[in-house]
Amino acid sequence: MENLMRNCFLFLSKNKTITKLAKKYGLRLGASRFVAGESVDQAVQIIKNMNKKGLVVTVDYLGEFVNSENETLNMTNQTIKTIEAIGKENLDAQVSLKLTSLGLDISEELVMTNFRRIINKAREYQVFVTIDMEDYERCEKTLEIYKTFKKEYEHLGTVIQAYLYRAEKDIKELDAYDASLRLVKGAYKESSEVAFPDKKDVDENFKKLIRLHLENGNFTAIATHDDAIIEYTKQLVKELNIPKDQYEFQMLYGIRTDRQFELIQEGYPMRVYVPYGTDWYGYYMRRLAERPANVWFVVKNMFKK
């Protein structure tokens, strides 16, 4: 049943008709739990409060699978506006973005031009930028662009998904770039030809990748809500004597908030992924797919007055 629900939500996450309706009608049915408003000003206020409580963040203006050049320009401008807000408001925050929102599916020239504008602004304010990983089809292109810009801008990271067979090979290749990586399990529906179909295999590969990248001496963000992975990482950083400036835990806004504060109180570095914007539907569906408890949260809120 759980697997059926997951597949259903992942299928819905790519429905363009519903995405348009979601943009039109705003954050309904509990989405505001996972999305920090529709505007940068709303997000800034939430981030300020999080910073006061000891949480640092990476902020993402939501948008993906964009097929209009004008829309990519809007996404680029909004991301630049986010970087400016981080700098001017002195937020303890980074930026995350998806290359499809900048034109990855349209043309190489367009995505490179848009991304260069963002990197130039990030350099001006010294804001760290992470390129989010999307589905397998776009993995190779994403890593190529990361490698190109990592030569130009030091404060740049990307994401490796543990459910992909290629993940270990990618980490070994990225070691030459002193890559700062966010390691995740993966949230897209992929074929068993390219990804581990069984959760236990994904978990074991995730642990292997965490150890590999930490032993390489590169910065490692362990993005998980899984207590078993968290405990594994705690033991590993102790075993390897990893300094606190070489790793951090990451979790999603609105999910396991109590656990986030527990990790801070225990002395571990903790960053929260904070998305905002009107194009929230695909992101929201993947959050529902990841944890059945999120679905019941939505159902309960539908019947609240």
Short mmCIF file of C-alpha atoms in Angstrom, two decimals:
data_model
loop_
_atom_site.label_atom_id
_atom_site.label_comp_id
_atom_site.label_asym_id
_atom_site.label_seq_id
_atom_site.Cartn_x
_atom_site.Cartn_y
_atom_site.Cartn_z
CA MET A 1 0.00 0.00 0.00
CA GLU A 2 2.76 2.42 0.97
CA ASN A 3 4.64 1.75 -2.27
CA LEU A 4 1.43 2.26 -4.28
CA MET A 5 0.86 5.63 -2.61
CA ARG A 6 4.45 6.66 -3.28
CA ASN A 7 4.18 5.80 -6.98
CA CYS A 8 0.86 7.64 -7.23
CA PHE A 9 2.25 10.86 -5.74
CA LEU A 10 5.40 10.67 -7.89
CA PHE A 11 3.21 10.29 -10.98
CA LEU A 12 1.08 13.27 -9.93
CA SER A 13 4.19 15.37 -9.27
CA LYS A 14 4.81 15.58 -13.02
CA ASN A 15 1.22 16.45 -14.03
CA LYS A 16 1.48 19.85 -15.73
CA THR A 17 -2.28 20.53 -15.70
CA ILE A 18 -2.52 20.17 -11.92
CA THR A 19 0.68 22.21 -11.54
CA LYS A 20 -1.00 25.12 -13.32
CA LEU A 21 -4.06 24.84 -11.08
CA ALA A 22 -1.85 24.71 -7.99
CA LYS A 23 -0.10 27.93 -9.03
CA LYS A 24 -3.47 29.58 -9.55
CA TYR A 25 -5.04 28.62 -6.25
CA GLY A 26 -2.02 29.00 -3.98
CA LEU A 27 -0.81 27.05 -0.98
CA ARG A 28 -3.77 24.88 -0.03
CA LEU A 29 -4.27 21.41 1.48
CA GLY A 30 -1.39 21.71 3.91
CA ALA A 31 1.36 22.73 1.46
CA SER A 32 2.24 25.75 3.62
CA ARG A 33 3.66 23.29 6.13
CA PHE A 34 6.46 22.47 3.68
CA VAL A 35 6.71 25.73 1.69
CA ALA A 36 7.73 29.05 3.30
CA GLY A 37 5.30 31.28 1.44
CA GLU A 38 5.00 32.43 -2.16
CA SER A 39 7.25 35.52 -2.04
CA VAL A 40 10.85 36.18 -1.03
CA ASP A 41 9.64 38.62 1.64
CA GLN A 42 7.56 35.89 3.28
CA ALA A 43 10.52 33.50 3.13
CA VAL A 44 12.88 36.09 4.62
CA GLN A 45 10.70 36.54 7.70
CA ILE A 46 10.57 32.78 8.28
CA ILE A 47 14.34 32.44 7.80
CA LYS A 48 15.02 35.28 10.25
CA ASN A 49 12.99 33.45 12.90
CA MET A 50 14.79 30.18 12.15
CA ASN A 51 18.20 31.87 12.41
CA LYS A 52 17.22 33.32 15.81
CA LYS A 53 16.50 29.77 16.97
CA GLY A 54 19.89 28.51 15.81
CA LEU A 55 18.87 26.97 12.47
CA VAL A 56 20.80 27.81 9.32
CA VAL A 57 19.11 27.26 5.97
CA THR A 58 19.43 26.76 2.25
CA VAL A 59 16.63 28.52 0.41
CA ASP A 60 15.12 27.49 -2.92
CA TYR A 61 12.81 29.45 -5.22
CA LEU A 62 10.67 26.59 -6.50
CA GLY A 63 10.43 25.76 -10.16
CA GLU A 64 11.29 22.80 -12.38
CA PHE A 65 10.82 21.33 -15.86
CA VAL A 66 10.50 24.85 -17.30
CA ASN A 67 9.97 24.95 -21.08
CA SER A 68 9.70 28.71 -21.71
CA GLU A 69 12.70 31.03 -22.09
CA ASN A 70 10.78 33.88 -20.43
CA GLU A 71 10.02 31.65 -17.47
CA THR A 72 13.72 30.79 -17.07
CA LEU A 73 14.50 34.51 -16.98
CA ASN A 74 11.92 34.96 -14.23
CA MET A 75 13.43 32.04 -12.27
CA THR A 76 16.90 33.52 -12.68
CA ASN A 77 15.78 36.96 -11.55
CA GLN A 78 13.98 35.51 -8.52
CA THR A 79 17.04 33.52 -7.51
CA ILE A 80 19.18 36.65 -7.83
CA LYS A 81 16.61 38.50 -5.71
CA THR A 82 16.92 35.73 -3.11
CA ILE A 83 20.71 36.07 -3.02
CA GLU A 84 20.41 39.84 -2.62
CA ALA A 85 17.95 39.37 0.24
CA ILE A 86 20.33 36.96 1.98
CA GLY A 87 23.13 39.49 1.71
CA LYS A 88 21.16 42.62 2.61
CA GLU A 89 19.26 41.00 5.48
CA ASN A 90 22.42 39.29 6.76
CA LEU A 91 20.72 35.89 6.82
CA ASP A 92 22.61 32.73 7.72
CA ALA A 93 21.52 31.12 4.49
CA GLN A 94 22.62 29.54 1.25
CA VAL A 95 20.79 29.03 -2.05
CA SER A 96 19.69 25.84 -3.80
CA LEU A 97 18.38 25.68 -7.37
CA LYS A 98 17.37 23.31 -10.14
CA LEU A 99 18.96 23.67 -13.57
CA THR A 100 15.71 22.78 -15.35
CA SER A 101 14.32 26.02 -13.91
CA LEU A 102 17.10 27.89 -15.73
CA GLY A 103 16.62 26.24 -19.12
CA LEU A 104 18.44 22.91 -18.96
CA ASP A 105 15.74 21.31 -21.14
CA ILE A 106 15.71 24.19 -23.62
CA SER A 107 19.32 24.87 -24.59
CA GLU A 108 22.83 24.66 -23.16
CA GLU A 109 23.49 28.29 -24.02
CA LEU A 110 20.42 29.45 -22.10
CA VAL A 111 21.08 27.48 -18.91
CA MET A 112 24.76 28.48 -18.89
CA THR A 113 23.93 32.17 -19.39
CA ASN A 114 21.29 32.19 -16.65
CA PHE A 115 23.46 30.25 -14.23
CA ARG A 116 26.43 32.54 -14.83
CA ARG A 117 24.30 35.53 -13.85
CA ILE A 118 23.40 33.76 -10.59
CA ILE A 119 27.00 32.81 -9.85
CA ASN A 120 28.16 36.38 -10.45
CA LYS A 121 25.60 37.65 -7.94
CA ALA A 122 26.52 34.89 -5.46
CA ARG A 123 30.17 35.90 -5.74
CA GLU A 124 29.23 39.53 -4.99
CA TYR A 125 27.50 38.54 -1.73
CA GLN A 126 29.65 35.44 -0.99
CA VAL A 127 26.59 33.18 -0.90
CA PHE A 128 27.05 29.43 -1.26
CA VAL A 129 25.03 27.84 -4.10
CA THR A 130 23.97 24.20 -4.39
CA ILE A 131 22.80 22.73 -7.68
CA ASP A 132 19.98 20.34 -6.83
CA MET A 133 19.94 16.97 -8.58
CA GLU A 134 16.85 16.04 -10.54
CA ASP A 135 15.90 12.80 -12.29
CA TYR A 136 18.37 10.37 -13.86
CA GLU A 137 17.87 11.72 -17.36
CA ARG A 138 19.37 15.05 -16.28
CA CYS A 139 22.09 13.75 -13.97
CA GLU A 140 25.02 13.74 -16.41
CA LYS A 141 24.28 17.24 -17.75
CA THR A 142 23.94 18.58 -14.23
CA LEU A 143 27.32 17.21 -13.17
CA GLU A 144 28.99 18.56 -16.32
CA ILE A 145 27.70 22.06 -15.57
CA TYR A 146 28.75 21.73 -11.92
CA LYS A 147 32.29 20.78 -12.91
CA THR A 148 32.50 23.70 -15.33
CA PHE A 149 31.45 26.32 -12.79
CA LYS A 150 33.29 24.78 -9.82
CA LYS A 151 36.50 25.83 -11.60
CA GLU A 152 35.25 29.43 -11.50
CA TYR A 153 33.45 29.64 -8.16
CA GLU A 154 34.64 27.86 -5.03
CA HIS A 155 31.40 28.18 -3.06
CA LEU A 156 29.45 25.76 -5.21
CA GLY A 157 28.03 22.34 -4.40
CA THR A 158 25.75 19.74 -5.90
CA VAL A 159 23.80 16.63 -4.92
CA ILE A 160 24.42 12.89 -5.23
CA GLN A 161 21.51 10.44 -4.95
CA ALA A 162 22.25 7.17 -3.17
CA TYR A 163 19.61 5.17 -5.04
CA LEU A 164 21.52 5.51 -8.32
CA TYR A 165 24.04 2.81 -9.22
CA ARG A 166 26.37 5.47 -10.63
CA ALA A 167 26.60 7.44 -7.36
CA GLU A 168 29.84 5.90 -6.06
CA LYS A 169 31.60 6.44 -9.39
CA ASP A 170 30.40 10.07 -9.48
CA ILE A 171 31.72 10.78 -5.98
CA LYS A 172 35.12 9.34 -6.87
CA GLU A 173 35.30 11.52 -9.99
CA LEU A 174 34.16 14.63 -8.09
CA ASP A 175 36.94 14.18 -5.53
CA ALA A 176 39.27 15.85 -8.05
CA TYR A 177 37.11 19.00 -7.72
CA ASP A 178 37.14 19.04 -3.88
CA ALA A 179 33.38 18.85 -4.28
CA SER A 180 31.00 19.96 -1.57
CA LEU A 181 28.16 17.44 -1.81
CA ARG A 182 24.72 16.99 -0.38
CA LEU A 183 24.08 13.25 -0.14
CA VAL A 184 20.45 12.13 -0.34
CA LYS A 185 18.57 8.88 -0.88
CA GLY A 186 16.70 10.21 -3.93
CA ALA A 187 13.07 11.23 -4.47
CA TYR A 188 12.29 10.50 -8.13
CA LYS A 189 10.78 7.37 -9.63
CA GLU A 190 13.57 5.61 -11.54
CA SER A 191 13.93 2.33 -13.42
CA SER A 192 15.66 -0.61 -11.75
CA GLU A 193 18.10 -0.39 -14.67
CA VAL A 194 19.64 2.75 -13.14
CA ALA A 195 18.58 2.68 -9.47
CA PHE A 196 18.41 0.26 -6.54
CA PRO A 197 14.78 -0.90 -6.31
CA ASP A 198 15.01 -2.04 -2.65
CA LYS A 199 15.16 0.39 0.25
CA LYS A 200 17.68 -1.68 2.19
CA ASP A 201 20.12 -1.50 -0.72
CA VAL A 202 19.63 2.26 -0.99
CA ASP A 203 20.32 2.62 2.74
CA GLU A 204 23.51 0.56 2.55
CA ASN A 205 24.74 2.52 -0.45
CA PHE A 206 23.90 5.79 1.35
CA LYS A 207 26.13 4.76 4.27
CA LYS A 208 28.92 3.76 1.89
CA LEU A 209 28.76 7.13 0.13
CA ILE A 210 28.80 9.08 3.40
CA ARG A 211 31.96 7.28 4.52
CA LEU A 212 33.60 7.61 1.10
CA HIS A 213 33.09 11.36 0.81
CA LEU A 214 34.05 12.08 4.41
CA GLU A 215 37.22 9.99 4.06
CA ASN A 216 38.04 11.98 0.91
CA GLY A 217 38.20 15.03 3.17
CA ASN A 218 35.47 16.94 1.35
CA PHE A 219 32.48 18.76 2.82
CA THR A 220 29.53 16.41 3.25
CA ALA A 221 25.91 17.36 3.88
CA ILE A 222 23.93 14.34 5.03
CA ALA A 223 20.36 15.12 4.01
CA THR A 224 18.08 12.66 5.78
CA HIS A 225 15.24 12.27 8.26
CA ASP A 226 16.16 8.63 8.85
CA ASP A 227 17.28 8.04 12.45
CA ALA A 228 19.34 4.99 11.46
CA ILE A 229 21.36 7.08 8.97
CA ILE A 230 21.70 9.91 11.50
CA GLU A 231 23.04 7.54 14.17
CA TYR A 232 25.39 5.93 11.65
CA THR A 233 26.78 9.35 10.75
CA LYS A 234 27.23 10.32 14.40
CA GLN A 235 29.31 7.21 15.01
CA LEU A 236 31.24 7.68 11.78
CA VAL A 237 32.30 11.30 12.41
CA LYS A 238 33.43 10.23 15.87
CA GLU A 239 35.35 7.24 14.48
CA LEU A 240 37.03 9.30 11.74
CA ASN A 241 37.49 12.36 13.97
CA ILE A 242 35.74 14.57 11.42
CA PRO A 243 35.72 18.30 12.36
CA LYS A 244 32.35 20.03 12.52
CA ASP A 245 33.21 22.35 9.63
CA GLN A 246 33.48 19.35 7.28
CA TYR A 247 29.91 18.07 7.58
CA GLU A 248 26.35 18.94 8.49
CA PHE A 249 22.95 17.32 8.72
CA GLN A 250 20.21 18.66 6.47
CA MET A 251 16.46 18.28 6.75
CA LEU A 252 13.43 19.70 4.97
CA TYR A 253 11.38 22.62 6.25
CA GLY A 254 8.29 21.37 8.03
CA ILE A 255 9.49 17.82 8.58
CA ARG A 256 10.81 16.54 11.93
CA THR A 257 11.35 20.04 13.32
CA ASP A 258 11.79 18.67 16.86
CA ARG A 259 14.57 16.41 15.64
CA GLN A 260 16.30 19.36 14.01
CA PHE A 261 16.46 21.17 17.33
CA GLU A 262 17.60 18.02 19.11
CA LEU A 263 20.59 17.75 16.79
CA ILE A 264 21.50 21.40 17.41
CA GLN A 265 21.28 20.88 21.17
CA GLU A 266 23.53 17.84 20.82
CA GLY A 267 26.11 20.05 19.11
CA TYR A 268 25.73 18.86 15.51
CA PRO A 269 25.65 21.25 12.53
CA MET A 270 22.09 21.39 11.17
CA ARG A 271 20.77 23.09 7.99
CA VAL A 272 17.15 23.27 6.83
CA TYR A 273 16.08 23.25 3.18
CA VAL A 274 13.52 26.08 2.89
CA PRO A 275 11.58 26.32 -0.39
CA TYR A 276 9.25 29.15 -1.39
CA GLY A 277 7.34 30.27 -4.48
CA THR A 278 4.19 29.58 -6.48
CA ASP A 279 5.52 26.52 -8.35
CA TRP A 280 5.27 24.33 -5.26
CA TYR A 281 3.16 21.45 -6.53
CA GLY A 282 5.85 19.01 -7.77
CA TYR A 283 7.97 19.53 -4.67
CA TYR A 284 4.92 19.05 -2.44
CA MET A 285 3.87 15.81 -4.14
CA ARG A 286 7.36 14.33 -3.63
CA ARG A 287 7.20 15.21 0.08
CA LEU A 288 3.91 13.33 0.34
CA ALA A 289 5.44 10.41 -1.54
CA GLU A 290 8.37 10.19 0.86
CA ARG A 291 6.45 9.80 4.11
CA PRO A 292 2.87 8.49 4.55
CA ALA A 293 2.64 10.51 7.78
CA ASN A 294 2.69 13.65 5.64
CA VAL A 295 -0.47 12.46 3.86
CA TRP A 296 -2.37 12.02 7.12
CA PHE A 297 -1.29 15.52 8.15
CA VAL A 298 -2.91 16.89 4.99
CA VAL A 299 -6.10 14.85 5.44
CA LYS A 300 -6.51 16.10 9.02
CA ASN A 301 -6.05 19.72 7.94
CA MET A 302 -8.67 19.37 5.19
CA PHE A 303 -11.35 18.90 7.87
CA LYS A 304 -10.24 21.66 10.18
CA LYS A 305 -12.43 24.75 10.27
#
